[in-house]
Amino acid sequence: MSTEHGLSEPALDPAGAAGPAAPAAPPAPTGNPALLGLPAFLVGGIGLTLYLFGYLPAAAVGTLVPMTLLVSGLGLLVAGVWAIRIGQGAVGAIFTVFATFWLSYGYLVLSLVNDWLKIPAENAAAAQATFLIAWLAVFAVLTLATLRLPLAFTTLFALVTITVALVLTATLNGSTGLLTIAGITAALFCLTAVYIFVDGMTQELGGRARPMGAPLVR
């Protein structure tokens, strides 16, 4: 029943008295965290690619610190928290894992450049190899654990894993040729990330989804 002004009368409770209206629930957070996480990932990935190709000299490796710490690390961390808040646990875990990789990588570079860790020069390769071995294991497990995702994502994780494996081998053998090959695989994972990002942005703006490929495991 409505009043003459078009407003509904308050509903009556069983006792016949008007009850207060229940407060509206706050809207659930939404959005696509990948639209932040992927560009942040790309900044560190492109910087690493240029370093592996030799465009960025070893003497200027400190240039990677702001790219990996402040952009890739923090950007992916924010994207990970965002994903978790909207109930995307797997996405949040993936972004947070990559965030901690870039944060730790940036800190390692900063530490080696400033000799904060007091690692003797003859042990520097072993120290870097230890870092790479640990992350190689993590990325390999991440790749296997996400085989139910579309093929584009599995390709991205696999290329990251291969890149870390090549850099590890080059570090242990002192091979610049392997670093160049690692630069190629790094460029490929950057291109894959660009493809996934463009797909996400296109859909966000009302466009059609691009093919991501069927998952390897259903």
mmCIF file with all atom_site columns, C-alpha atoms in Angstrom:
data_model
loop_
_atom_site.group_PDB
_atom_site.id
_atom_site.type_symbol
_atom_site.label_atom_id
_atom_site.label_alt_id
_atom_site.label_comp_id
_atom_site.label_asym_id
_atom_site.label_entity_id
_atom_site.label_seq_id
_atom_site.pdbx_PDB_ins_code
_atom_site.Cartn_x
_atom_site.Cartn_y
_atom_site.Cartn_z
_atom_site.occupancy
_atom_site.B_iso_or_equiv
_atom_site.pdbx_formal_charge
_atom_site.auth_seq_id
_atom_site.auth_comp_id
_atom_site.auth_asym_id
_atom_site.auth_atom_id
_atom_site.pdbx_PDB_model_num
ATOM 1   C CA . MET A 1 1   ? 0.000  0.000   0.000   1.00 0.00 ? 1   MET A CA 1
ATOM 2   C CA . SER A 1 2   ? 1.404  3.397   -0.983  1.00 0.00 ? 2   SER A CA 1
ATOM 3   C CA . THR A 1 3   ? 0.828  6.909   0.277   1.00 0.00 ? 3   THR A CA 1
ATOM 4   C CA . GLU A 1 4   ? -0.316 9.702   -1.953  1.00 0.00 ? 4   GLU A CA 1
ATOM 5   C CA . HIS A 1 5   ? 3.307  10.691  -2.498  1.00 0.00 ? 5   HIS A CA 1
ATOM 6   C CA . GLY A 1 6   ? 4.174  7.304   -3.930  1.00 0.00 ? 6   GLY A CA 1
ATOM 7   C CA . LEU A 1 7   ? 6.190  6.099   -0.933  1.00 0.00 ? 7   LEU A CA 1
ATOM 8   C CA . SER A 1 8   ? 5.580  2.656   0.558   1.00 0.00 ? 8   SER A CA 1
ATOM 9   C CA . GLU A 1 9   ? 4.376  2.481   4.126   1.00 0.00 ? 9   GLU A CA 1
ATOM 10  C CA . PRO A 1 10  ? 6.731  0.736   6.590   1.00 0.00 ? 10  PRO A CA 1
ATOM 11  C CA . ALA A 1 11  ? 6.122  -2.966  7.038   1.00 0.00 ? 11  ALA A CA 1
ATOM 12  C CA . LEU A 1 12  ? 4.626  -4.075  10.354  1.00 0.00 ? 12  LEU A CA 1
ATOM 13  C CA . ASP A 1 13  ? 6.234  -6.659  12.587  1.00 0.00 ? 13  ASP A CA 1
ATOM 14  C CA . PRO A 1 14  ? 4.125  -9.516  14.050  1.00 0.00 ? 14  PRO A CA 1
ATOM 15  C CA . ALA A 1 15  ? 3.203  -7.310  17.006  1.00 0.00 ? 15  ALA A CA 1
ATOM 16  C CA . GLY A 1 16  ? 1.800  -4.692  14.663  1.00 0.00 ? 16  GLY A CA 1
ATOM 17  C CA . ALA A 1 17  ? 4.502  -2.080  15.256  1.00 0.00 ? 17  ALA A CA 1
ATOM 18  C CA . ALA A 1 18  ? 6.617  -0.656  12.514  1.00 0.00 ? 18  ALA A CA 1
ATOM 19  C CA . GLY A 1 19  ? 10.123 -2.138  12.635  1.00 0.00 ? 19  GLY A CA 1
ATOM 20  C CA . PRO A 1 20  ? 13.280 -0.310  11.602  1.00 0.00 ? 20  PRO A CA 1
ATOM 21  C CA . ALA A 1 21  ? 14.585 -1.094  8.131   1.00 0.00 ? 21  ALA A CA 1
ATOM 22  C CA . ALA A 1 22  ? 17.587 -3.413  8.055   1.00 0.00 ? 22  ALA A CA 1
ATOM 23  C CA . PRO A 1 23  ? 20.807 -1.608  7.130   1.00 0.00 ? 23  PRO A CA 1
ATOM 24  C CA . ALA A 1 24  ? 21.942 -2.288  3.588   1.00 0.00 ? 24  ALA A CA 1
ATOM 25  C CA . ALA A 1 25  ? 24.965 -4.553  3.309   1.00 0.00 ? 25  ALA A CA 1
ATOM 26  C CA . PRO A 1 26  ? 28.071 -2.803  1.953   1.00 0.00 ? 26  PRO A CA 1
ATOM 27  C CA . PRO A 1 27  ? 28.798 -3.731  -1.665  1.00 0.00 ? 27  PRO A CA 1
ATOM 28  C CA . ALA A 1 28  ? 31.328 -6.510  -2.100  1.00 0.00 ? 28  ALA A CA 1
ATOM 29  C CA . PRO A 1 29  ? 34.653 -5.386  -3.588  1.00 0.00 ? 29  PRO A CA 1
ATOM 30  C CA . THR A 1 30  ? 34.993 -6.220  -7.237  1.00 0.00 ? 30  THR A CA 1
ATOM 31  C CA . GLY A 1 31  ? 37.353 -5.615  -10.153 1.00 0.00 ? 31  GLY A CA 1
ATOM 32  C CA . ASN A 1 32  ? 40.130 -7.396  -11.984 1.00 0.00 ? 32  ASN A CA 1
ATOM 33  C CA . PRO A 1 33  ? 43.437 -7.400  -10.047 1.00 0.00 ? 33  PRO A CA 1
ATOM 34  C CA . ALA A 1 34  ? 45.284 -8.606  -13.150 1.00 0.00 ? 34  ALA A CA 1
ATOM 35  C CA . LEU A 1 35  ? 44.880 -5.140  -14.655 1.00 0.00 ? 35  LEU A CA 1
ATOM 36  C CA . LEU A 1 36  ? 47.301 -3.916  -11.975 1.00 0.00 ? 36  LEU A CA 1
ATOM 37  C CA . GLY A 1 37  ? 49.365 -7.052  -11.405 1.00 0.00 ? 37  GLY A CA 1
ATOM 38  C CA . LEU A 1 38  ? 50.360 -7.745  -15.009 1.00 0.00 ? 38  LEU A CA 1
ATOM 39  C CA . PRO A 1 39  ? 51.717 -4.251  -15.837 1.00 0.00 ? 39  PRO A CA 1
ATOM 40  C CA . ALA A 1 40  ? 53.615 -4.268  -12.546 1.00 0.00 ? 40  ALA A CA 1
ATOM 41  C CA . PHE A 1 41  ? 55.062 -7.663  -13.434 1.00 0.00 ? 41  PHE A CA 1
ATOM 42  C CA . LEU A 1 42  ? 56.043 -6.398  -16.881 1.00 0.00 ? 42  LEU A CA 1
ATOM 43  C CA . VAL A 1 43  ? 58.178 -3.537  -15.572 1.00 0.00 ? 43  VAL A CA 1
ATOM 44  C CA . GLY A 1 44  ? 60.499 -5.927  -13.740 1.00 0.00 ? 44  GLY A CA 1
ATOM 45  C CA . GLY A 1 45  ? 60.322 -8.482  -16.540 1.00 0.00 ? 45  GLY A CA 1
ATOM 46  C CA . ILE A 1 46  ? 61.330 -5.996  -19.230 1.00 0.00 ? 46  ILE A CA 1
ATOM 47  C CA . GLY A 1 47  ? 64.156 -4.647  -17.073 1.00 0.00 ? 47  GLY A CA 1
ATOM 48  C CA . LEU A 1 48  ? 65.454 -8.173  -16.468 1.00 0.00 ? 48  LEU A CA 1
ATOM 49  C CA . THR A 1 49  ? 65.189 -8.971  -20.185 1.00 0.00 ? 49  THR A CA 1
ATOM 50  C CA . LEU A 1 50  ? 67.304 -5.952  -21.128 1.00 0.00 ? 50  LEU A CA 1
ATOM 51  C CA . TYR A 1 51  ? 69.892 -6.906  -18.514 1.00 0.00 ? 51  TYR A CA 1
ATOM 52  C CA . LEU A 1 52  ? 70.095 -10.505 -19.758 1.00 0.00 ? 52  LEU A CA 1
ATOM 53  C CA . PHE A 1 53  ? 70.525 -9.313  -23.340 1.00 0.00 ? 53  PHE A CA 1
ATOM 54  C CA . GLY A 1 54  ? 73.411 -7.103  -22.225 1.00 0.00 ? 54  GLY A CA 1
ATOM 55  C CA . TYR A 1 55  ? 71.715 -3.800  -23.026 1.00 0.00 ? 55  TYR A CA 1
ATOM 56  C CA . LEU A 1 56  ? 71.929 -2.894  -19.330 1.00 0.00 ? 56  LEU A CA 1
ATOM 57  C CA . PRO A 1 57  ? 75.594 -3.278  -18.326 1.00 0.00 ? 57  PRO A CA 1
ATOM 58  C CA . ALA A 1 58  ? 76.465 -5.303  -15.237 1.00 0.00 ? 58  ALA A CA 1
ATOM 59  C CA . ALA A 1 59  ? 77.924 -2.142  -13.680 1.00 0.00 ? 59  ALA A CA 1
ATOM 60  C CA . ALA A 1 60  ? 74.480 -0.530  -13.896 1.00 0.00 ? 60  ALA A CA 1
ATOM 61  C CA . VAL A 1 61  ? 72.496 -3.490  -12.521 1.00 0.00 ? 61  VAL A CA 1
ATOM 62  C CA . GLY A 1 62  ? 71.352 -1.271  -9.651  1.00 0.00 ? 62  GLY A CA 1
ATOM 63  C CA . THR A 1 63  ? 68.915 0.258   -12.145 1.00 0.00 ? 63  THR A CA 1
ATOM 64  C CA . LEU A 1 64  ? 66.776 -2.846  -11.639 1.00 0.00 ? 64  LEU A CA 1
ATOM 65  C CA . VAL A 1 65  ? 66.239 -2.091  -7.941  1.00 0.00 ? 65  VAL A CA 1
ATOM 66  C CA . PRO A 1 66  ? 63.529 0.599   -8.256  1.00 0.00 ? 66  PRO A CA 1
ATOM 67  C CA . MET A 1 67  ? 61.890 -1.365  -11.079 1.00 0.00 ? 67  MET A CA 1
ATOM 68  C CA . THR A 1 68  ? 61.687 -4.595  -9.105  1.00 0.00 ? 68  THR A CA 1
ATOM 69  C CA . LEU A 1 69  ? 61.217 -3.293  -5.567  1.00 0.00 ? 69  LEU A CA 1
ATOM 70  C CA . LEU A 1 70  ? 58.933 -0.302  -6.034  1.00 0.00 ? 70  LEU A CA 1
ATOM 71  C CA . VAL A 1 71  ? 56.991 -1.269  -9.156  1.00 0.00 ? 71  VAL A CA 1
ATOM 72  C CA . SER A 1 72  ? 56.877 -5.043  -9.610  1.00 0.00 ? 72  SER A CA 1
ATOM 73  C CA . GLY A 1 73  ? 57.133 -5.995  -5.941  1.00 0.00 ? 73  GLY A CA 1
ATOM 74  C CA . LEU A 1 74  ? 54.736 -3.464  -4.450  1.00 0.00 ? 74  LEU A CA 1
ATOM 75  C CA . GLY A 1 75  ? 52.387 -3.461  -7.439  1.00 0.00 ? 75  GLY A CA 1
ATOM 76  C CA . LEU A 1 76  ? 51.977 -7.240  -7.384  1.00 0.00 ? 76  LEU A CA 1
ATOM 77  C CA . LEU A 1 77  ? 51.573 -7.206  -3.618  1.00 0.00 ? 77  LEU A CA 1
ATOM 78  C CA . VAL A 1 78  ? 48.676 -4.750  -3.887  1.00 0.00 ? 78  VAL A CA 1
ATOM 79  C CA . ALA A 1 79  ? 47.163 -6.840  -6.693  1.00 0.00 ? 79  ALA A CA 1
ATOM 80  C CA . GLY A 1 80  ? 47.488 -9.957  -4.547  1.00 0.00 ? 80  GLY A CA 1
ATOM 81  C CA . VAL A 1 81  ? 45.703 -8.372  -1.586  1.00 0.00 ? 81  VAL A CA 1
ATOM 82  C CA . TRP A 1 82  ? 43.021 -7.057  -3.938  1.00 0.00 ? 82  TRP A CA 1
ATOM 83  C CA . ALA A 1 83  ? 42.476 -10.547 -5.393  1.00 0.00 ? 83  ALA A CA 1
ATOM 84  C CA . ILE A 1 84  ? 42.195 -12.127 -1.942  1.00 0.00 ? 84  ILE A CA 1
ATOM 85  C CA . ARG A 1 85  ? 39.679 -9.481  -0.829  1.00 0.00 ? 85  ARG A CA 1
ATOM 86  C CA . ILE A 1 86  ? 37.342 -10.327 -3.717  1.00 0.00 ? 86  ILE A CA 1
ATOM 87  C CA . GLY A 1 87  ? 37.616 -14.055 -3.092  1.00 0.00 ? 87  GLY A CA 1
ATOM 88  C CA . GLN A 1 88  ? 40.154 -14.965 -5.780  1.00 0.00 ? 88  GLN A CA 1
ATOM 89  C CA . GLY A 1 89  ? 42.466 -16.993 -3.567  1.00 0.00 ? 89  GLY A CA 1
ATOM 90  C CA . ALA A 1 90  ? 44.458 -18.677 -6.331  1.00 0.00 ? 90  ALA A CA 1
ATOM 91  C CA . VAL A 1 91  ? 45.028 -15.404 -8.184  1.00 0.00 ? 91  VAL A CA 1
ATOM 92  C CA . GLY A 1 92  ? 45.994 -13.687 -4.939  1.00 0.00 ? 92  GLY A CA 1
ATOM 93  C CA . ALA A 1 93  ? 48.494 -16.426 -4.148  1.00 0.00 ? 93  ALA A CA 1
ATOM 94  C CA . ILE A 1 94  ? 50.071 -16.220 -7.613  1.00 0.00 ? 94  ILE A CA 1
ATOM 95  C CA . PHE A 1 95  ? 50.434 -12.436 -7.506  1.00 0.00 ? 95  PHE A CA 1
ATOM 96  C CA . THR A 1 96  ? 51.813 -12.520 -3.964  1.00 0.00 ? 96  THR A CA 1
ATOM 97  C CA . VAL A 1 97  ? 54.374 -15.197 -4.853  1.00 0.00 ? 97  VAL A CA 1
ATOM 98  C CA . PHE A 1 98  ? 55.619 -13.101 -7.771  1.00 0.00 ? 98  PHE A CA 1
ATOM 99  C CA . ALA A 1 99  ? 55.590 -10.007 -5.553  1.00 0.00 ? 99  ALA A CA 1
ATOM 100 C CA . THR A 1 100 ? 57.882 -11.669 -3.031  1.00 0.00 ? 100 THR A CA 1
ATOM 101 C CA . PHE A 1 101 ? 60.161 -12.836 -5.851  1.00 0.00 ? 101 PHE A CA 1
ATOM 102 C CA . TRP A 1 102 ? 60.626 -9.327  -7.207  1.00 0.00 ? 102 TRP A CA 1
ATOM 103 C CA . LEU A 1 103 ? 60.991 -7.827  -3.729  1.00 0.00 ? 103 LEU A CA 1
ATOM 104 C CA . SER A 1 104 ? 63.639 -10.380 -2.765  1.00 0.00 ? 104 SER A CA 1
ATOM 105 C CA . TYR A 1 105 ? 65.399 -10.037 -6.124  1.00 0.00 ? 105 TYR A CA 1
ATOM 106 C CA . GLY A 1 106 ? 65.542 -6.269  -5.785  1.00 0.00 ? 106 GLY A CA 1
ATOM 107 C CA . TYR A 1 107 ? 66.885 -6.565  -2.251  1.00 0.00 ? 107 TYR A CA 1
ATOM 108 C CA . LEU A 1 108 ? 69.505 -9.094  -3.393  1.00 0.00 ? 108 LEU A CA 1
ATOM 109 C CA . VAL A 1 109 ? 70.733 -6.774  -6.129  1.00 0.00 ? 109 VAL A CA 1
ATOM 110 C CA . LEU A 1 110 ? 70.791 -3.819  -3.739  1.00 0.00 ? 110 LEU A CA 1
ATOM 111 C CA . SER A 1 111 ? 72.670 -5.880  -1.159  1.00 0.00 ? 111 SER A CA 1
ATOM 112 C CA . LEU A 1 112 ? 75.281 -7.119  -3.627  1.00 0.00 ? 112 LEU A CA 1
ATOM 113 C CA . VAL A 1 113 ? 75.850 -3.658  -5.069  1.00 0.00 ? 113 VAL A CA 1
ATOM 114 C CA . ASN A 1 114 ? 76.356 -2.146  -1.591  1.00 0.00 ? 114 ASN A CA 1
ATOM 115 C CA . ASP A 1 115 ? 77.990 -5.220  -0.017  1.00 0.00 ? 115 ASP A CA 1
ATOM 116 C CA . TRP A 1 116 ? 75.408 -5.285  2.763   1.00 0.00 ? 116 TRP A CA 1
ATOM 117 C CA . LEU A 1 117 ? 75.583 -9.054  3.183   1.00 0.00 ? 117 LEU A CA 1
ATOM 118 C CA . LYS A 1 118 ? 79.409 -9.128  3.297   1.00 0.00 ? 118 LYS A CA 1
ATOM 119 C CA . ILE A 1 119 ? 79.610 -12.036 0.861   1.00 0.00 ? 119 ILE A CA 1
ATOM 120 C CA . PRO A 1 120 ? 83.193 -12.690 -0.294  1.00 0.00 ? 120 PRO A CA 1
ATOM 121 C CA . ALA A 1 121 ? 83.688 -12.284 -4.033  1.00 0.00 ? 121 ALA A CA 1
ATOM 122 C CA . GLU A 1 122 ? 84.588 -15.963 -4.438  1.00 0.00 ? 122 GLU A CA 1
ATOM 123 C CA . ASN A 1 123 ? 81.229 -16.952 -2.906  1.00 0.00 ? 123 ASN A CA 1
ATOM 124 C CA . ALA A 1 124 ? 79.044 -14.509 -4.820  1.00 0.00 ? 124 ALA A CA 1
ATOM 125 C CA . ALA A 1 125 ? 78.118 -17.039 -7.540  1.00 0.00 ? 125 ALA A CA 1
ATOM 126 C CA . ALA A 1 126 ? 77.131 -19.666 -4.969  1.00 0.00 ? 126 ALA A CA 1
ATOM 127 C CA . ALA A 1 127 ? 75.036 -17.095 -3.091  1.00 0.00 ? 127 ALA A CA 1
ATOM 128 C CA . GLN A 1 128 ? 73.181 -16.095 -6.244  1.00 0.00 ? 128 GLN A CA 1
ATOM 129 C CA . ALA A 1 129 ? 72.769 -19.746 -7.217  1.00 0.00 ? 129 ALA A CA 1
ATOM 130 C CA . THR A 1 130 ? 71.200 -20.523 -3.838  1.00 0.00 ? 130 THR A CA 1
ATOM 131 C CA . PHE A 1 131 ? 68.665 -17.753 -4.385  1.00 0.00 ? 131 PHE A CA 1
ATOM 132 C CA . LEU A 1 132 ? 67.903 -19.019 -7.894  1.00 0.00 ? 132 LEU A CA 1
ATOM 133 C CA . ILE A 1 133 ? 67.597 -22.682 -6.857  1.00 0.00 ? 133 ILE A CA 1
ATOM 134 C CA . ALA A 1 134 ? 65.026 -21.818 -4.204  1.00 0.00 ? 134 ALA A CA 1
ATOM 135 C CA . TRP A 1 135 ? 62.931 -19.772 -6.623  1.00 0.00 ? 135 TRP A CA 1
ATOM 136 C CA . LEU A 1 136 ? 63.311 -22.306 -9.414  1.00 0.00 ? 136 LEU A CA 1
ATOM 137 C CA . ALA A 1 137 ? 61.698 -24.914 -7.155  1.00 0.00 ? 137 ALA A CA 1
ATOM 138 C CA . VAL A 1 138 ? 58.853 -22.533 -6.277  1.00 0.00 ? 138 VAL A CA 1
ATOM 139 C CA . PHE A 1 139 ? 58.129 -21.600 -9.890  1.00 0.00 ? 139 PHE A CA 1
ATOM 140 C CA . ALA A 1 140 ? 58.260 -25.234 -11.013 1.00 0.00 ? 140 ALA A CA 1
ATOM 141 C CA . VAL A 1 141 ? 55.714 -26.199 -8.346  1.00 0.00 ? 141 VAL A CA 1
ATOM 142 C CA . LEU A 1 142 ? 53.568 -23.176 -9.227  1.00 0.00 ? 142 LEU A CA 1
ATOM 143 C CA . THR A 1 143 ? 53.547 -24.224 -12.886 1.00 0.00 ? 143 THR A CA 1
ATOM 144 C CA . LEU A 1 144 ? 52.473 -27.769 -12.050 1.00 0.00 ? 144 LEU A CA 1
ATOM 145 C CA . ALA A 1 145 ? 49.872 -26.607 -9.533  1.00 0.00 ? 145 ALA A CA 1
ATOM 146 C CA . THR A 1 146 ? 48.145 -24.327 -12.040 1.00 0.00 ? 146 THR A CA 1
ATOM 147 C CA . LEU A 1 147 ? 47.771 -26.715 -14.986 1.00 0.00 ? 147 LEU A CA 1
ATOM 148 C CA . ARG A 1 148 ? 44.000 -26.309 -14.689 1.00 0.00 ? 148 ARG A CA 1
ATOM 149 C CA . LEU A 1 149 ? 44.300 -22.693 -15.766 1.00 0.00 ? 149 LEU A CA 1
ATOM 150 C CA . PRO A 1 150 ? 44.030 -21.735 -19.459 1.00 0.00 ? 150 PRO A CA 1
ATOM 151 C CA . LEU A 1 151 ? 47.135 -22.553 -21.501 1.00 0.00 ? 151 LEU A CA 1
ATOM 152 C CA . ALA A 1 152 ? 48.302 -18.928 -21.725 1.00 0.00 ? 152 ALA A CA 1
ATOM 153 C CA . PHE A 1 153 ? 48.867 -18.808 -17.967 1.00 0.00 ? 153 PHE A CA 1
ATOM 154 C CA . THR A 1 154 ? 50.676 -22.151 -17.904 1.00 0.00 ? 154 THR A CA 1
ATOM 155 C CA . THR A 1 155 ? 52.890 -20.897 -20.744 1.00 0.00 ? 155 THR A CA 1
ATOM 156 C CA . LEU A 1 156 ? 53.718 -17.763 -18.747 1.00 0.00 ? 156 LEU A CA 1
ATOM 157 C CA . PHE A 1 157 ? 54.694 -19.728 -15.629 1.00 0.00 ? 157 PHE A CA 1
ATOM 158 C CA . ALA A 1 158 ? 56.670 -22.292 -17.645 1.00 0.00 ? 158 ALA A CA 1
ATOM 159 C CA . LEU A 1 159 ? 58.660 -19.572 -19.420 1.00 0.00 ? 159 LEU A CA 1
ATOM 160 C CA . VAL A 1 160 ? 59.463 -17.912 -16.089 1.00 0.00 ? 160 VAL A CA 1
ATOM 161 C CA . THR A 1 161 ? 60.663 -21.277 -14.755 1.00 0.00 ? 161 THR A CA 1
ATOM 162 C CA . ILE A 1 162 ? 62.818 -21.895 -17.830 1.00 0.00 ? 162 ILE A CA 1
ATOM 163 C CA . THR A 1 163 ? 64.307 -18.401 -17.573 1.00 0.00 ? 163 THR A CA 1
ATOM 164 C CA . VAL A 1 164 ? 65.286 -18.917 -13.936 1.00 0.00 ? 164 VAL A CA 1
ATOM 165 C CA . ALA A 1 165 ? 66.795 -22.326 -14.802 1.00 0.00 ? 165 ALA A CA 1
ATOM 166 C CA . LEU A 1 166 ? 68.873 -20.790 -17.606 1.00 0.00 ? 166 LEU A CA 1
ATOM 167 C CA . VAL A 1 167 ? 70.082 -17.925 -15.399 1.00 0.00 ? 167 VAL A CA 1
ATOM 168 C CA . LEU A 1 168 ? 71.000 -20.454 -12.694 1.00 0.00 ? 168 LEU A CA 1
ATOM 169 C CA . THR A 1 169 ? 73.009 -22.560 -15.153 1.00 0.00 ? 169 THR A CA 1
ATOM 170 C CA . ALA A 1 170 ? 74.705 -19.462 -16.557 1.00 0.00 ? 170 ALA A CA 1
ATOM 171 C CA . THR A 1 171 ? 75.574 -18.281 -13.046 1.00 0.00 ? 171 THR A CA 1
ATOM 172 C CA . LEU A 1 172 ? 77.169 -21.619 -12.143 1.00 0.00 ? 172 LEU A CA 1
ATOM 173 C CA . ASN A 1 173 ? 79.070 -21.902 -15.447 1.00 0.00 ? 173 ASN A CA 1
ATOM 174 C CA . GLY A 1 174 ? 79.834 -18.254 -16.102 1.00 0.00 ? 174 GLY A CA 1
ATOM 175 C CA . SER A 1 175 ? 78.200 -18.518 -19.536 1.00 0.00 ? 175 SER A CA 1
ATOM 176 C CA . THR A 1 176 ? 77.130 -15.282 -21.226 1.00 0.00 ? 176 THR A CA 1
ATOM 177 C CA . GLY A 1 177 ? 75.598 -17.279 -24.074 1.00 0.00 ? 177 GLY A CA 1
ATOM 178 C CA . LEU A 1 178 ? 73.097 -18.886 -21.703 1.00 0.00 ? 178 LEU A CA 1
ATOM 179 C CA . LEU A 1 179 ? 72.226 -15.447 -20.350 1.00 0.00 ? 179 LEU A CA 1
ATOM 180 C CA . THR A 1 180 ? 71.325 -14.366 -23.874 1.00 0.00 ? 180 THR A CA 1
ATOM 181 C CA . ILE A 1 181 ? 69.081 -17.419 -24.278 1.00 0.00 ? 181 ILE A CA 1
ATOM 182 C CA . ALA A 1 182 ? 67.526 -16.571 -20.910 1.00 0.00 ? 182 ALA A CA 1
ATOM 183 C CA . GLY A 1 183 ? 66.893 -13.091 -22.289 1.00 0.00 ? 183 GLY A CA 1
ATOM 184 C CA . ILE A 1 184 ? 64.932 -14.647 -25.151 1.00 0.00 ? 184 ILE A CA 1
ATOM 185 C CA . THR A 1 185 ? 62.733 -16.703 -22.828 1.00 0.00 ? 185 THR A CA 1
ATOM 186 C CA . ALA A 1 186 ? 62.285 -13.644 -20.590 1.00 0.00 ? 186 ALA A CA 1
ATOM 187 C CA . ALA A 1 187 ? 61.135 -11.643 -23.625 1.00 0.00 ? 187 ALA A CA 1
ATOM 188 C CA . LEU A 1 188 ? 58.686 -14.441 -24.432 1.00 0.00 ? 188 LEU A CA 1
ATOM 189 C CA . PHE A 1 189 ? 57.146 -14.442 -20.947 1.00 0.00 ? 189 PHE A CA 1
ATOM 190 C CA . CYS A 1 190 ? 56.827 -10.658 -21.169 1.00 0.00 ? 190 CYS A CA 1
ATOM 191 C CA . LEU A 1 191 ? 54.983 -10.992 -24.480 1.00 0.00 ? 191 LEU A CA 1
ATOM 192 C CA . THR A 1 192 ? 52.712 -13.633 -22.958 1.00 0.00 ? 192 THR A CA 1
ATOM 193 C CA . ALA A 1 193 ? 51.947 -11.300 -20.047 1.00 0.00 ? 193 ALA A CA 1
ATOM 194 C CA . VAL A 1 194 ? 51.159 -8.512  -22.529 1.00 0.00 ? 194 VAL A CA 1
ATOM 195 C CA . TYR A 1 195 ? 48.694 -10.803 -24.340 1.00 0.00 ? 195 TYR A CA 1
ATOM 196 C CA . ILE A 1 196 ? 46.924 -11.741 -21.095 1.00 0.00 ? 196 ILE A CA 1
ATOM 197 C CA . PHE A 1 197 ? 46.807 -8.097  -19.982 1.00 0.00 ? 197 PHE A CA 1
ATOM 198 C CA . VAL A 1 198 ? 45.360 -6.880  -23.293 1.00 0.00 ? 198 VAL A CA 1
ATOM 199 C CA . ASP A 1 199 ? 42.701 -9.593  -23.063 1.00 0.00 ? 199 ASP A CA 1
ATOM 200 C CA . GLY A 1 200 ? 41.753 -8.531  -19.537 1.00 0.00 ? 200 GLY A CA 1
ATOM 201 C CA . MET A 1 201 ? 41.642 -4.830  -20.402 1.00 0.00 ? 201 MET A CA 1
ATOM 202 C CA . THR A 1 202 ? 39.635 -5.502  -23.558 1.00 0.00 ? 202 THR A CA 1
ATOM 203 C CA . GLN A 1 203 ? 37.010 -7.429  -21.600 1.00 0.00 ? 203 GLN A CA 1
ATOM 204 C CA . GLU A 1 204 ? 36.940 -4.772  -18.877 1.00 0.00 ? 204 GLU A CA 1
ATOM 205 C CA . LEU A 1 205 ? 36.081 -2.189  -21.535 1.00 0.00 ? 205 LEU A CA 1
ATOM 206 C CA . GLY A 1 206 ? 33.312 -4.325  -23.016 1.00 0.00 ? 206 GLY A CA 1
ATOM 207 C CA . GLY A 1 207 ? 35.239 -6.107  -25.754 1.00 0.00 ? 207 GLY A CA 1
ATOM 208 C CA . ARG A 1 208 ? 35.341 -9.774  -26.651 1.00 0.00 ? 208 ARG A CA 1
ATOM 209 C CA . ALA A 1 209 ? 37.662 -12.221 -24.915 1.00 0.00 ? 209 ALA A CA 1
ATOM 210 C CA . ARG A 1 210 ? 40.739 -13.447 -26.726 1.00 0.00 ? 210 ARG A CA 1
ATOM 211 C CA . PRO A 1 211 ? 41.510 -17.183 -26.884 1.00 0.00 ? 211 PRO A CA 1
ATOM 212 C CA . MET A 1 212 ? 43.587 -18.310 -23.904 1.00 0.00 ? 212 MET A CA 1
ATOM 213 C CA . GLY A 1 213 ? 43.930 -21.963 -24.858 1.00 0.00 ? 213 GLY A CA 1
ATOM 214 C CA . ALA A 1 214 ? 42.483 -25.051 -23.224 1.00 0.00 ? 214 ALA A CA 1
ATOM 215 C CA . PRO A 1 215 ? 43.909 -26.139 -19.853 1.00 0.00 ? 215 PRO A CA 1
ATOM 216 C CA . LEU A 1 216 ? 46.345 -29.042 -19.963 1.00 0.00 ? 216 LEU A CA 1
ATOM 217 C CA . VAL A 1 217 ? 44.546 -30.691 -17.040 1.00 0.00 ? 217 VAL A CA 1
ATOM 218 C CA . ARG A 1 218 ? 40.758 -30.681 -16.658 1.00 0.00 ? 218 ARG A CA 1
#
